[in-house]
Each structure stands twice: as structure tokens, then as C-alpha cells.
Amino acid sequence: MRTAHASRHVHLGDFTVRPRMLAITGLALVVGGAGALAALALLRLIGLVTNLVFYQRVDTSLIAPGAVHHPWWLVLGAPVVGGLVIGVMARYGSEKIRGHGMPEAIEAILTGGSRVQPKVAVLKPVSAAISIGTGGPFGAEGPIIMTGGAIGSILAQLLHLTANERKTLLVSGAAAGMAATFNSPLAAVLLAVELLLFEWRPRSFVPVVAAVAVATVCRGYLLGTAPVFPVDATGLHLTPTLDGLAVVVGLTGGALAVAATWLVYRAEDAFGRLPFHWMWWPAIGGLVIGLGGLIEPRALGVGYDVIDQLLTGRATLGLIVGILTVKTLIWSLSLGSGTSGGVLAPVFMIGGALGAWEGMLFPHAIPGFWGILGLAAVVRGVMRSPLTGVVFTLELTHAWGMLLPLVVAATAAYALSALVLKRSVLTEKIARRGLHLTREYSTDPLETFFAREVMLPLTQDEPLTEHDDVTPERLRALSGPDDALLPVVDTLDGTLVGVTTLRRLTGVVSPHTAPSTVREATVPCELVVHQDQTLRQVAYGFAETGLTSAPVIDPATHRPIGVITLRHLLHARLHDLTEEHHRERVLPRQADAERTPAATPTGAEAA
């Protein structure tokens, strides 16, 4: 009798990567180009709707609704009509177009096998263009991320791919759309890693970078290669005072991010208590937008021109205060209504306004210095993507000399936000749908131990040979539970031939029958573990076979050396918990060392 199935022996290395990654990368190149085209189409569509509604002309260039004076009824009524249209599209088209796009993309990855409906790829950008074009204080990046992700997912669904490969193409499209919108390739890659992929592995990282590279090159031909918000950092001289005040900007930016996030979901709770269908909620959110637009018209729309003024030091105090108050309120309250629109552009504007206001109190560095820090702080506090916030700000402005104060401000905001809020504006909606998403990445404890380190070694009475007689004396020599696994080896060479249990062996023995051999109670092994396999590989083997124990062999000799069970896998978790919570002093203090008596030297040492 020989083993029926053996576990796959995987050669260990830093990464697990296969040549199939190259095929997925080839598909990602196509997705990257499509994502860039989708980004351009959405920006043009937003410009078209804005010009039609507020300027009564056919033009696709991006322009803010408040660039000139508009009749009050238009400012008040346009967002309401836009909200009504979005409510109808969401109810009779797809509910997935509600919200700012990123939670929907994350949910598709977590629970939907990275499958996005094709109609979402059409309805999401159209609904976002209507929302923003009629005055909604949102950005294009969330819808672009959802649209680009939908393009990648649709292509993947047409092919014979795994769920992980679909996820890679979905994220490739999402990152490509973001890179093409903001000319920010590195920030797009980091956002993919920190928020969408839930892993940092070559199999997904390489295709995403390929898609982003193609999208960025296409962006150069379609929209140019200049930064979106260029800042002249010539003459910047950083001092300890500026770096110290960056902490203040970071903490205030983090506090504002916490307040805005809290307001979004308090608004969502309030809308949820309304006694009528959610289809009408975006219209009410539109009314809030319209009222805010009457107070500060520049708070409407994407507002790239306003962001540019805030980041170059050209904004007036009235504009700064108006944006800081009105934009924060109408964005938070209207987003809670479930309308369609992104979060990044509004957060840029709110953060830039906060920093510009603080810049009136702090020492001068360069025009827009404090506005840029405020932008990075609020972005990082809202999104809680540690690296993305800094790199994104640098790529938007090309103010590379501001790296250190940006890191300081953004990290202070990130720390405050993480301490105060359990969820970000991007993940709270997912949690409210009954899902849990952790944003912490660490080495799996199961990867740090081998099977040989935790297994139960065989005793001197084990293993059994297949021709052993089953006698009461032999059974008494075997210890352990009745269902414990007992390896059985070949009589001649000692290689593993199968397994049995004490219960099987005692079932063979009966007062009315003659003693039998171990062979009669032996069954083939469904799973064999090599001694140098990691516990993660063992866990995968248990999951695939449904077993809870398996023999461990020396792969060089194929002889069993022990048994591993599901309980042994907990050893790694226990070690992880110990390192997490057990506190100890490793190096003694000087006073303790002086009180410790010197060790008596051995004879050899004395000599």
C-alpha cells in the first residue's frame, strides 16, 4: 500500500511568482490605456454638463460653476434637479452608482469576486458628471476609480481567469484612471497597494504598475504632462520652526478630517431615518448644495481653479473662510445623501483652505507652503493611506523640496485620525454593510515557523510497520487519544505507506478473531507534510483536504518523523500574541546589575 496523495512541495523564497504574471501584465497594458480614455471622457463630460447648465453653451473644458454670477434660482435648483436624476438612475439602473466609488470598488473585491456589472461602467461616470456638472461639490477621482475598475473587471470576466487575477485587472483599471486624472503615477500605485489590493505581491504589483505607466503616457498625449497644481518652490529654506509648525498643521488637519468623516456618516444616518425611499435623498442633498452655493458659489463643482489659488497663495481671506466652512458642510451633508461623486478634490480644497488660513498666522516660507501642508494633512486624515497622501501632494504640485514637512504634517494627521476614528470615510460604509476590513499589513505568523518546529515527534514505539501484528501488548505501547494519527511504514525501507489510528487498530482486534496485522487497519494518506514546509502551507493543505492532522516526513528519505495537527498551528499565533503583549526588560538596569552576585568562575576560567 502506498500513499495516495502527497502535499505539493513548494520551494521557499521571498516571493511566490509564476510566469502567468506576464500574461496578466499584458492584459493590464490594455486596461491602462482604456482607463486613461475613460478618465478623459469623464472630465470632458463633467465640463460639458457644467457648461450646459451654468453657462448655456456647448463646451467640454472644465470650469467652476461660480466663475461668474448666476441667477439664484439656477444655483439653488440645478443641484436639486441633478440629485433627482441621480436618484432615478440609481433606483432603476444600478444602486452601485451611489456614493463616491471607492467603497464600491473595495466591496466588489472583498465579496463580489472582483466582478463589476457592465452597466456600472456606463452609469457611474454619467451620474458623476451630472452630479458635479450641476454643482455637486465632489471630485472626479472616485467615479474614475470605479469606472476604470469596471473596465478591468469586465475584460477579466470575458476571459478564463481566477478571482485574484480579476482583482488585479480591476485595480489596474482603477489606478490607471487615477493616474490619468491627476498625472500621479506613483500615488496611484501606492493607493492601489494601500487601499485596494490588500497585498503587496509581484503577481499584482507588476500589472498595476504596467497599467499606470500606460495611462500616464496616454495622459501626456491627451492632457499634457504638467502638474495639475504647479507650485514654484524656488527659494524654499526649511528650518526647525517650519518643521515643528508642520505638526500643528497635521494635528488640525487630522481633527478636521475626523470632523468631516463624522459629519458624513451622521448625515447618512439622518437620511436613513427619513420616511421615504432613498431615491429622493440626493435631491435633498442637492438642496443643501444649492443653499451653500448661494453663500459661497466657489464651493460648487470640482473647483480645480480654487485649489490652485489656495496652493499658490492667491486666495483671499473671504474665499478661504467660505471654502473652509461652506465646502466642508455641503460636501459632508450631500455625500451622506448617497449621491454620486468623489472625495479627493473636495478634500484638496478643504485642506488647502485650512492650511492657507493657518499660513496667515505662521511664518512665511513660499507662497502656498501652508496650504500644501494642509492639503496633505486632511487627505491623509480622511483616506488614512500613509504614503499616498505625501506622494500624491508632491506629484500634484512638484514641490519636491517640501518632502520633510509634508511627511511630518501628514503623519501627525494620520496618527490622530487612526487614534480617534475606527473607520475612515472610505471604509465606514463597508463596515455598515456587515463587512470587516483591516488596513494593517504584517507578516503572517504562520510563515515564520516550519512544520518540524511544532510537530509532535514520533516516539520510540512509533511508527508502526505494515506487517506488525496487532496484539494487546502492542496496543498498550501506543499512547494518545483513540483518534490520534499513527503513521505506518514499509517493513523494509521505513518509508511511509499510510496512516491508521488506535480506534482502527482496536476495531480489528476482537476476542472472537485471531490477531491481525497493522496493514488491515491502514488507509492511504490524503495529505503528507514535508518537515520544511511553513505552517501556512500546512494550513492550506488542511483547508484543501478538510483534514485536521497529517504525518510529517523527511523529504530526503520519505520516512515519517512526526505528526502535525490543527492545534499545532496555534503555536505560531500564540508566539505572535506573546510578542504583541508580553512586556519584559531584556537589558538590566545598572542598579540591578550591581545587585546581581558575580558568577563563580569554573575551573577552566580560573586557570
Coordinates of C-alpha atoms in Angstrom, one line a residue:
M1 CA 0.0 0.0 0.0
R2 CA 1.4 3.4 -1.0
T3 CA 0.4 7.0 -0.3
A4 CA -2.5 8.1 -2.4
H5 CA -1.9 11.8 -2.3
A6 CA 1.1 13.9 -1.2
S7 CA 1.2 17.6 -0.5
R8 CA 2.8 19.9 -3.1
H9 CA 6.4 20.8 -2.0
V10 CA 7.0 24.5 -2.8
H11 CA 10.5 25.8 -2.8
L12 CA 10.5 28.8 -0.4
G13 CA 11.6 32.2 -1.5
D14 CA 11.0 35.9 -0.9
F15 CA 8.0 35.9 -3.3
T16 CA 5.7 33.4 -4.9
V17 CA 5.5 34.4 -8.6
R18 CA 4.8 32.4 -11.7
P19 CA 5.2 33.2 -15.4
R20 CA 1.4 33.7 -15.7
M21 CA 2.1 37.1 -14.1
L22 CA 3.4 38.2 -17.5
A23 CA 0.2 37.3 -19.3
I24 CA -1.8 39.3 -16.7
T25 CA 0.6 42.2 -17.2
G26 CA -0.1 42.1 -20.9
L27 CA -3.8 42.5 -20.2
A28 CA -3.1 45.3 -17.7
L29 CA -1.4 47.3 -20.5
V30 CA -4.7 47.3 -22.4
V31 CA -6.7 48.2 -19.3
G32 CA -4.3 51.1 -18.6
G33 CA -5.0 52.6 -22.0
A34 CA -8.7 52.2 -21.6
G35 CA -8.6 53.7 -18.1
A36 CA -6.8 56.8 -19.5
L37 CA -9.5 57.2 -22.2
A38 CA -12.2 56.8 -19.5
A39 CA -10.6 59.5 -17.4
L40 CA -10.5 61.9 -20.3
A41 CA -14.1 61.1 -21.3
L42 CA -15.4 61.7 -17.7
L43 CA -13.5 65.0 -17.4
R44 CA -14.9 66.1 -20.8
L45 CA -18.4 65.0 -19.8
I46 CA -18.2 67.0 -16.5
G47 CA -17.1 70.1 -18.4
L48 CA -20.0 69.6 -20.9
V49 CA -22.7 69.3 -18.2
T50 CA -21.2 72.3 -16.3
N51 CA -21.2 74.5 -19.4
L52 CA -24.7 73.5 -20.4
V53 CA -26.2 74.0 -17.0
F54 CA -24.5 77.1 -15.8
Y55 CA -23.3 78.8 -18.9
Q56 CA -25.8 77.6 -21.5
R57 CA -23.2 76.7 -24.1
V58 CA -21.7 73.6 -25.6
D59 CA -18.1 73.3 -24.3
T60 CA -16.2 70.4 -22.7
S61 CA -13.5 72.5 -20.9
L62 CA -13.5 72.2 -17.1
I63 CA -14.8 75.4 -15.5
A64 CA -16.2 76.1 -12.0
P65 CA -19.9 76.9 -11.7
G66 CA -19.2 80.1 -9.6
A67 CA -16.7 81.7 -12.0
V68 CA -19.4 84.4 -12.9
H69 CA -22.6 85.5 -11.2
H70 CA -25.6 83.2 -11.8
P71 CA -29.3 83.7 -11.0
W72 CA -30.2 82.5 -7.5
W73 CA -32.8 80.0 -8.9
L74 CA -30.2 78.3 -11.0
V75 CA -27.7 78.0 -8.2
L76 CA -30.4 76.6 -5.9
G77 CA -32.3 74.5 -8.4
A78 CA -29.5 72.9 -10.5
P79 CA -28.2 70.6 -7.8
V80 CA -31.7 69.6 -6.8
V81 CA -32.5 68.5 -10.4
G82 CA -29.2 66.8 -10.7
G83 CA -30.0 64.9 -7.4
L84 CA -33.4 63.8 -8.8
V85 CA -31.7 62.4 -12.0
I86 CA -29.1 60.5 -10.0
G87 CA -31.8 59.1 -7.7
V88 CA -33.7 57.8 -10.7
M89 CA -30.6 56.3 -12.3
A90 CA -29.6 54.6 -9.0
R91 CA -33.1 53.1 -8.4
Y92 CA -33.8 51.9 -12.0
G93 CA -30.2 51.5 -13.2
S94 CA -27.8 50.3 -10.5
E95 CA -27.6 51.1 -6.9
K96 CA -23.8 50.7 -7.2
I97 CA -23.5 54.3 -8.6
R98 CA -24.4 55.8 -5.2
G99 CA -21.6 57.1 -3.2
H100 CA -18.1 58.1 -4.1
G101 CA -16.9 54.9 -5.8
M102 CA -14.0 53.6 -3.7
P103 CA -16.1 51.7 -1.1
E104 CA -18.0 50.1 -4.0
A105 CA -14.7 49.0 -5.6
I106 CA -13.5 47.6 -2.3
E107 CA -16.7 45.8 -1.8
A108 CA -16.5 44.2 -5.2
I109 CA -13.0 43.0 -4.4
L110 CA -13.9 41.7 -0.9
T111 CA -17.2 40.0 -1.6
G112 CA -18.0 40.0 -5.3
G113 CA -15.1 38.1 -6.6
S114 CA -14.0 41.3 -8.3
R115 CA -17.0 41.2 -10.6
V116 CA -18.5 44.5 -11.6
Q117 CA -21.6 44.8 -13.7
P118 CA -21.0 46.2 -17.2
K119 CA -23.8 48.8 -16.8
V120 CA -21.9 50.3 -13.8
A121 CA -19.1 51.3 -16.2
V122 CA -21.5 53.5 -18.1
L123 CA -23.9 54.7 -15.3
K124 CA -21.2 55.7 -12.8
P125 CA -19.4 58.3 -15.0
V126 CA -22.6 59.6 -16.3
S127 CA -24.1 60.0 -12.9
A128 CA -20.9 61.6 -11.6
A129 CA -20.8 64.1 -14.5
I130 CA -24.4 65.0 -13.8
S131 CA -23.8 65.4 -10.0
I132 CA -20.6 67.5 -10.4
G133 CA -21.8 69.4 -13.5
T134 CA -25.0 70.6 -11.7
G135 CA -22.9 72.0 -8.9
G136 CA -22.1 69.0 -6.7
P137 CA -19.0 69.7 -4.6
F138 CA -17.3 66.5 -5.5
G139 CA -14.3 65.2 -7.4
A140 CA -13.9 63.0 -10.5
E141 CA -11.4 60.6 -9.0
G142 CA -13.8 58.3 -7.1
P143 CA -16.0 57.7 -10.2
I144 CA -12.9 57.3 -12.3
I145 CA -11.6 54.7 -9.9
M146 CA -14.9 52.8 -10.1
T147 CA -15.2 53.2 -13.9
G148 CA -11.6 52.1 -14.5
G149 CA -12.0 49.2 -12.2
A150 CA -15.2 48.2 -14.0
I151 CA -13.3 48.2 -17.3
G152 CA -10.6 45.9 -15.9
S153 CA -13.2 43.7 -14.3
I154 CA -15.3 43.4 -17.5
L155 CA -12.3 42.4 -19.5
A156 CA -11.3 39.8 -16.9
Q157 CA -14.9 38.4 -16.8
L158 CA -14.7 37.8 -20.6
L159 CA -11.6 35.6 -20.0
H160 CA -10.9 32.4 -18.1
L161 CA -9.3 34.0 -15.0
T162 CA -9.2 33.4 -11.3
A163 CA -10.8 35.8 -8.8
N164 CA -7.3 37.1 -7.8
E165 CA -6.5 37.8 -11.5
R166 CA -9.8 39.6 -11.9
K167 CA -8.9 41.7 -8.8
T168 CA -5.5 42.6 -10.3
L169 CA -7.1 43.8 -13.5
L170 CA -9.8 45.7 -11.6
V171 CA -7.3 47.5 -9.5
S172 CA -5.1 48.1 -12.6
G173 CA -8.0 49.9 -14.2
A174 CA -8.8 51.9 -11.1
A175 CA -5.2 53.0 -10.6
A176 CA -4.8 53.8 -14.3
G177 CA -7.9 56.1 -14.1
M178 CA -6.5 57.9 -11.1
A179 CA -3.0 58.3 -12.7
A180 CA -4.5 59.7 -15.9
T181 CA -6.8 62.1 -14.0
F182 CA -4.1 63.7 -11.8
N183 CA -0.8 62.8 -13.6
S184 CA 0.2 61.0 -10.4
P185 CA 1.6 57.6 -11.3
L186 CA 3.4 56.8 -8.1
A187 CA 0.5 57.9 -5.9
A188 CA -1.9 55.8 -8.0
V189 CA 0.3 52.7 -7.4
L190 CA 0.5 53.4 -3.7
L191 CA -3.2 53.9 -3.4
A192 CA -3.7 50.6 -5.1
V193 CA -1.4 48.9 -2.6
E194 CA -2.7 50.7 0.5
L195 CA -6.4 50.5 -0.2
L196 CA -7.4 48.2 -3.0
L197 CA -5.1 45.2 -3.4
F198 CA -4.9 44.1 0.2
E199 CA -1.5 42.6 -0.6
W200 CA 2.0 43.6 -1.8
R201 CA 3.0 40.8 -4.2
P202 CA 4.7 40.8 -7.6
R203 CA 1.7 39.0 -9.2
S204 CA -0.5 42.1 -8.7
F205 CA 2.1 44.9 -8.2
V206 CA 3.8 44.4 -11.6
P207 CA 0.5 44.5 -13.7
V208 CA -0.8 47.5 -11.7
V209 CA 2.4 49.5 -12.4
A210 CA 2.3 48.5 -16.1
A211 CA -1.3 49.8 -16.4
V212 CA -0.4 53.0 -14.5
A213 CA 2.6 53.6 -16.8
V214 CA 0.5 53.2 -19.9
A215 CA -2.2 55.5 -18.5
T216 CA 0.3 58.2 -17.6
V217 CA 1.9 58.1 -21.1
C218 CA -1.6 58.4 -22.6
R219 CA -2.3 61.3 -20.2
G220 CA 0.7 63.1 -21.6
Y221 CA -0.7 63.0 -25.1
L222 CA -4.3 63.7 -24.1
L223 CA -4.0 66.3 -21.3
G224 CA -0.3 67.2 -21.1
T225 CA 2.5 66.3 -18.6
A226 CA 2.5 69.4 -16.4
P227 CA 1.5 69.1 -12.8
V228 CA -2.2 69.7 -12.0
F229 CA -1.4 72.4 -9.4
P230 CA 2.1 73.7 -10.2
V231 CA 3.9 75.4 -7.3
D232 CA 7.1 77.3 -7.5
A233 CA 9.2 76.1 -4.6
T234 CA 12.3 78.2 -5.6
G235 CA 13.8 79.9 -2.6
L236 CA 12.3 77.5 0.0
H237 CA 14.6 77.2 3.0
L238 CA 13.3 74.7 5.6
T239 CA 14.0 75.5 9.3
P240 CA 13.2 73.6 12.5
T241 CA 10.5 76.1 13.2
L242 CA 8.7 75.3 9.9
D243 CA 9.0 71.5 10.6
G244 CA 7.7 72.0 14.1
L245 CA 4.7 74.0 12.9
A246 CA 4.0 71.3 10.4
V247 CA 3.0 69.1 13.3
V248 CA 0.4 71.8 14.2
V249 CA -0.9 71.8 10.7
G250 CA -1.0 68.0 10.8
L251 CA -3.0 67.8 14.0
T252 CA -5.5 70.5 13.0
G253 CA -5.8 68.8 9.5
G254 CA -6.4 65.4 11.2
A255 CA -9.0 66.9 13.5
L256 CA -10.8 68.5 10.5
A257 CA -10.7 65.1 8.7
V258 CA -12.2 63.4 11.7
A259 CA -14.9 66.0 12.0
A260 CA -15.8 65.8 8.2
T261 CA -15.8 62.0 8.3
W262 CA -18.1 62.0 11.4
L263 CA -20.4 64.5 9.7
V264 CA -20.7 62.4 6.5
Y265 CA -22.0 59.4 8.4
R266 CA -24.1 61.4 10.8
A267 CA -25.8 62.8 7.7
E268 CA -26.1 59.3 6.2
D269 CA -27.8 58.2 9.5
A270 CA -30.2 61.2 9.3
F271 CA -31.1 60.4 5.7
G272 CA -31.7 56.8 6.7
R273 CA -34.4 57.9 9.2
L274 CA -36.4 59.7 6.5
P275 CA -39.9 58.1 5.9
F276 CA -39.5 57.9 2.1
H277 CA -37.4 56.0 -0.5
W278 CA -33.7 56.7 -0.8
M279 CA -34.2 57.6 -4.4
W280 CA -35.3 61.1 -3.2
W281 CA -32.3 61.6 -0.9
P282 CA -29.9 63.0 -3.5
A283 CA -32.4 65.7 -4.3
I284 CA -32.4 66.8 -0.7
G285 CA -28.6 66.7 -0.7
G286 CA -28.8 68.9 -3.8
L287 CA -30.9 71.4 -1.9
V288 CA -28.2 71.6 0.8
I289 CA -25.6 72.2 -2.0
G290 CA -27.8 74.9 -3.6
L291 CA -28.1 76.7 -0.3
G292 CA -24.4 76.5 0.2
G293 CA -23.8 77.8 -3.3
L294 CA -25.9 80.9 -2.5
I295 CA -23.5 81.7 0.3
E296 CA -20.2 80.7 -1.5
P297 CA -20.6 79.9 -5.2
R298 CA -17.0 79.0 -5.5
A299 CA -17.7 76.0 -3.3
L300 CA -19.7 74.3 -6.1
G301 CA -18.2 71.8 -8.6
V302 CA -14.8 70.3 -8.7
G303 CA -13.1 73.6 -8.1
Y304 CA -9.7 72.9 -9.5
D305 CA -9.2 76.7 -10.1
V306 CA -9.9 77.4 -6.4
I307 CA -7.5 74.7 -5.3
D308 CA -4.9 76.3 -7.5
Q309 CA -5.4 79.6 -5.8
L310 CA -5.2 78.1 -2.3
L311 CA -1.9 76.3 -3.2
T312 CA -0.2 79.3 -4.8
G313 CA -1.1 81.8 -2.1
R314 CA -3.5 83.8 -4.2
A315 CA -6.7 83.1 -2.3
T316 CA -8.4 85.9 -0.3
L317 CA -9.4 85.6 3.3
G318 CA -13.1 85.6 2.3
L319 CA -12.6 82.7 -0.1
I320 CA -10.6 80.8 2.4
V321 CA -13.2 81.1 5.1
G322 CA -16.0 80.4 2.7
I323 CA -14.4 77.2 1.4
L324 CA -13.4 76.1 4.8
T325 CA -16.9 76.3 6.2
V326 CA -19.3 76.0 3.3
K327 CA -17.4 73.4 1.3
T328 CA -16.9 71.2 4.3
L329 CA -20.6 71.3 5.2
I330 CA -22.2 70.9 1.8
W331 CA -19.7 68.1 0.9
S332 CA -20.3 66.2 4.1
L333 CA -24.0 66.5 4.2
S334 CA -24.6 65.9 0.5
L335 CA -22.3 62.9 0.3
G336 CA -24.3 61.4 3.1
S337 CA -27.4 61.5 0.9
G338 CA -25.9 58.9 -1.4
T339 CA -25.3 61.0 -4.4
S340 CA -22.5 60.3 -6.9
G341 CA -19.1 61.9 -6.6
G342 CA -15.5 61.6 -5.4
V343 CA -13.9 62.7 -2.2
L344 CA -10.3 63.7 -3.2
A345 CA -10.9 67.1 -4.9
P346 CA -13.2 68.4 -2.1
V347 CA -10.6 67.2 0.5
F348 CA -7.9 69.0 -1.5
M349 CA -9.9 72.2 -1.4
I350 CA -10.8 71.9 2.3
G351 CA -7.3 71.0 3.3
G352 CA -5.8 73.8 1.2
A353 CA -8.2 76.3 2.8
L354 CA -7.2 75.2 6.3
G355 CA -3.5 75.5 5.5
A356 CA -4.0 78.8 3.8
W357 CA -5.8 80.2 6.8
E358 CA -3.1 78.9 9.2
G359 CA -0.5 80.4 6.9
M360 CA -1.8 83.9 7.8
L361 CA -0.7 83.2 11.3
F362 CA 2.6 81.3 10.7
P363 CA 5.9 82.5 9.3
H364 CA 6.2 82.9 5.6
A365 CA 8.1 80.3 3.6
I366 CA 7.0 80.3 0.0
P367 CA 3.5 81.2 -1.4
G368 CA 1.1 78.3 -0.7
F369 CA 3.5 76.5 1.6
W370 CA 1.0 76.1 4.4
G371 CA -1.9 75.4 2.0
I372 CA 0.1 72.5 0.6
L373 CA 0.7 71.1 4.1
G374 CA -2.9 71.5 5.0
L375 CA -3.9 69.6 1.8
A376 CA -1.6 66.7 2.6
A377 CA -2.8 66.6 6.3
V378 CA -6.5 66.4 5.5
V379 CA -6.1 64.0 2.6
R380 CA -4.1 61.6 4.9
G381 CA -6.6 62.1 7.8
V382 CA -9.6 61.3 5.6
M383 CA -8.1 58.5 3.5
R384 CA -5.7 57.1 6.1
S385 CA -3.3 55.9 3.4
P386 CA 0.1 56.9 4.9
L387 CA 2.3 57.0 1.9
T388 CA -0.3 58.0 -0.7
G389 CA -1.1 61.4 0.9
V390 CA 2.5 62.6 0.8
V391 CA 3.4 61.3 -2.7
F392 CA 0.1 62.5 -4.1
T393 CA 0.7 66.0 -2.9
L394 CA 4.2 66.1 -4.3
E395 CA 3.0 64.8 -7.7
L396 CA 0.2 67.4 -7.8
T397 CA 2.5 70.3 -7.1
H398 CA 6.0 69.2 -8.0
A399 CA 7.2 70.9 -4.8
W400 CA 9.7 68.2 -4.1
G401 CA 11.6 70.3 -1.6
M402 CA 8.7 70.1 0.8
L403 CA 9.1 66.4 1.4
L404 CA 10.1 66.5 5.1
P405 CA 7.4 68.9 6.3
L406 CA 4.8 67.1 4.3
V407 CA 5.8 63.8 5.9
V408 CA 5.6 65.4 9.3
A409 CA 2.2 67.0 8.8
A410 CA 0.6 64.1 7.1
T411 CA 1.9 61.6 9.7
A412 CA 0.6 63.7 12.5
A413 CA -2.8 63.8 10.8
Y414 CA -2.7 60.1 10.2
A415 CA -1.9 59.3 13.8
L416 CA -4.7 61.5 15.2
S417 CA -7.2 60.1 12.8
A418 CA -6.2 56.5 13.5
L419 CA -6.4 57.0 17.2
V420 CA -9.8 58.8 17.2
L421 CA -11.7 57.0 14.4
K422 CA -12.1 53.3 14.0
R423 CA -13.0 53.6 10.3
S424 CA -12.2 56.1 7.6
V425 CA -14.7 57.8 5.2
L426 CA -13.7 55.0 2.7
T427 CA -14.3 52.0 4.9
E428 CA -17.1 53.0 7.3
K429 CA -19.7 52.3 4.6
I430 CA -18.2 48.8 4.1
A431 CA -18.4 48.2 7.8
R432 CA -22.1 49.3 7.8
R433 CA -22.8 46.6 5.3
G434 CA -21.6 43.9 7.7
L435 CA -18.1 43.5 6.4
H436 CA -14.8 43.9 8.3
L437 CA -11.7 45.4 6.5
T438 CA -8.3 45.6 8.2
R439 CA -5.9 48.1 6.9
E440 CA -2.9 46.7 8.8
Y441 CA -0.4 44.7 6.8
S442 CA 2.1 42.4 8.6
T443 CA 3.9 39.1 8.1
D444 CA 1.7 36.1 8.6
P445 CA 2.9 34.3 11.8
L446 CA 2.2 31.0 10.0
E447 CA 5.0 31.9 7.6
T448 CA 7.7 32.2 10.3
F449 CA 7.5 28.6 11.6
F450 CA 8.2 25.3 9.9
A451 CA 6.3 22.1 10.4
R452 CA 9.3 20.4 12.1
E453 CA 9.4 23.1 14.8
V454 CA 5.8 22.5 16.1
M455 CA 5.1 18.8 15.2
L456 CA 4.6 16.0 17.7
P457 CA 7.8 13.8 17.2
L458 CA 7.3 10.1 16.9
T459 CA 8.0 8.0 20.0
Q460 CA 10.3 5.0 20.2
D461 CA 7.3 2.7 19.7
E462 CA 6.3 4.5 16.5
P463 CA 5.9 4.3 13.6
L464 CA 4.1 1.1 13.1
T465 CA 5.2 -1.2 10.3
E466 CA 2.6 -2.6 8.0
H467 CA 3.3 -6.2 8.9
D468 CA 3.2 -5.7 12.7
D469 CA 0.8 -7.9 14.5
V470 CA -1.9 -6.2 16.3
T471 CA -1.6 -7.6 19.8
P472 CA -2.8 -6.2 23.2
E473 CA 0.8 -5.7 24.2
R474 CA 1.5 -3.7 21.0
L475 CA -1.6 -1.6 21.6
R476 CA -0.7 -0.8 25.2
A477 CA 2.6 0.6 24.0
L478 CA 0.8 3.2 21.9
S479 CA -0.2 6.3 23.8
G480 CA -2.6 9.1 22.9
P481 CA -6.2 9.6 22.0
D482 CA -8.1 6.9 20.1
D483 CA -8.3 9.1 17.0
A484 CA -4.7 10.3 17.0
L485 CA -2.9 9.7 13.7
L486 CA -0.4 6.9 13.6
P487 CA 2.0 6.7 10.6
V488 CA 2.6 3.2 9.1
V489 CA 5.8 2.5 7.3
D490 CA 7.1 -0.1 4.9
T491 CA 8.8 -3.0 6.7
L492 CA 11.9 -3.0 4.5
D493 CA 12.8 0.7 3.9
G494 CA 10.8 2.5 6.5
T495 CA 9.1 4.8 4.0
L496 CA 5.6 6.0 4.7
V497 CA 2.8 3.8 3.2
G498 CA -0.3 5.1 5.1
V499 CA -1.8 6.0 8.4
T500 CA -4.1 4.5 11.0
T501 CA -5.5 5.3 14.4
L502 CA -5.8 3.5 17.7
R503 CA -9.5 3.2 17.2
R504 CA -9.0 1.5 13.9
L505 CA -6.5 -0.9 15.4
T506 CA -8.7 -1.8 18.3
G507 CA -11.6 -2.3 15.9
V508 CA -9.6 -5.0 14.2
V509 CA -8.9 -6.9 17.5
S510 CA -11.7 -9.0 18.8
P511 CA -11.9 -11.8 21.3
H512 CA -13.6 -13.9 18.7
T513 CA -11.0 -13.4 16.0
A514 CA -7.3 -14.1 15.6
P515 CA -4.8 -11.2 15.8
S516 CA -4.4 -9.3 12.6
T517 CA -1.7 -7.1 11.1
V518 CA -1.5 -3.3 11.0
R519 CA -1.9 -3.4 7.3
E520 CA -5.6 -4.3 7.6
A521 CA -6.2 -1.1 9.6
T522 CA -4.1 1.2 7.4
V523 CA -5.6 3.7 4.9
P524 CA -3.7 5.8 2.3
C525 CA -2.6 9.3 3.3
E526 CA -4.7 12.1 1.9
L527 CA -2.1 14.7 3.0
V528 CA 1.6 14.4 3.7
V529 CA 3.6 17.3 5.1
H530 CA 7.3 17.9 4.5
Q531 CA 9.3 18.9 7.5
D532 CA 10.5 22.1 5.8
Q533 CA 7.0 23.4 4.9
T534 CA 5.8 26.5 6.5
L535 CA 2.7 26.4 8.7
R536 CA 0.9 28.5 6.2
Q537 CA 1.4 25.8 3.6
V538 CA 0.2 23.2 6.1
A539 CA -2.9 25.3 6.8
Y540 CA -3.6 25.4 3.1
G541 CA -3.3 21.6 2.9
F542 CA -5.7 21.2 5.8
A543 CA -8.1 23.6 4.1
E544 CA -8.0 21.8 0.8
T545 CA -8.5 18.3 2.2
G546 CA -10.7 19.0 5.2
L547 CA -8.2 17.1 7.4
T548 CA -7.0 18.2 10.9
S549 CA -3.9 16.1 11.1
A550 CA -1.2 14.7 8.8
P551 CA 2.1 12.8 9.0
V552 CA 5.3 14.8 8.7
I553 CA 8.1 13.2 6.6
D554 CA 11.7 13.9 5.8
P555 CA 11.6 14.7 2.1
A556 CA 15.0 13.2 1.5
T557 CA 14.1 9.7 2.9
H558 CA 10.3 9.8 2.8
R559 CA 10.3 8.4 6.3
P560 CA 7.9 9.8 8.9
I561 CA 9.4 11.9 11.7
G562 CA 6.2 13.2 13.4
V563 CA 2.6 14.2 13.2
I564 CA 1.2 17.7 12.9
T565 CA -2.4 18.7 13.8
L566 CA -4.6 21.8 13.5
R567 CA -3.8 22.5 17.2
H568 CA -0.1 22.8 16.4
L569 CA -0.8 25.7 14.0
L570 CA -1.9 27.7 17.0
H571 CA 1.7 27.8 18.2
A572 CA 2.5 30.5 15.7
R573 CA -0.5 32.5 16.7
L574 CA 0.5 32.2 20.4
H575 CA 4.0 33.3 19.6
D576 CA 2.6 36.3 17.8
L577 CA 0.4 37.2 20.7
T578 CA 3.3 36.9 23.1
E579 CA 5.4 39.3 21.1
E580 CA 2.5 41.7 20.9
H581 CA 1.5 41.8 24.6
H582 CA 4.3 40.3 26.8
R583 CA 6.5 43.0 28.3
E584 CA 9.9 42.4 29.7
R585 CA 13.2 44.1 30.4
V586 CA 15.9 42.5 28.3
L587 CA 18.9 44.5 29.4
P588 CA 19.1 45.0 33.2
R589 CA 19.5 48.5 34.7
Q590 CA 22.8 49.4 36.2
A591 CA 21.5 49.1 39.8
D592 CA 20.1 45.6 39.1
A593 CA 23.4 44.5 37.6
E594 CA 25.3 45.8 40.7
R595 CA 23.0 43.8 43.0
T596 CA 23.4 40.6 41.0
P597 CA 26.2 38.5 42.5
A598 CA 29.0 37.6 40.2
A599 CA 29.0 34.1 38.9
T600 CA 31.6 31.7 40.4
P601 CA 34.2 31.0 37.7
T602 CA 34.7 27.5 36.6
G603 CA 38.0 25.7 37.0
A604 CA 38.9 26.3 33.4
E605 CA 38.1 30.0 33.7
A606 CA 40.1 30.3 36.9
A607 CA 43.1 28.7 35.4

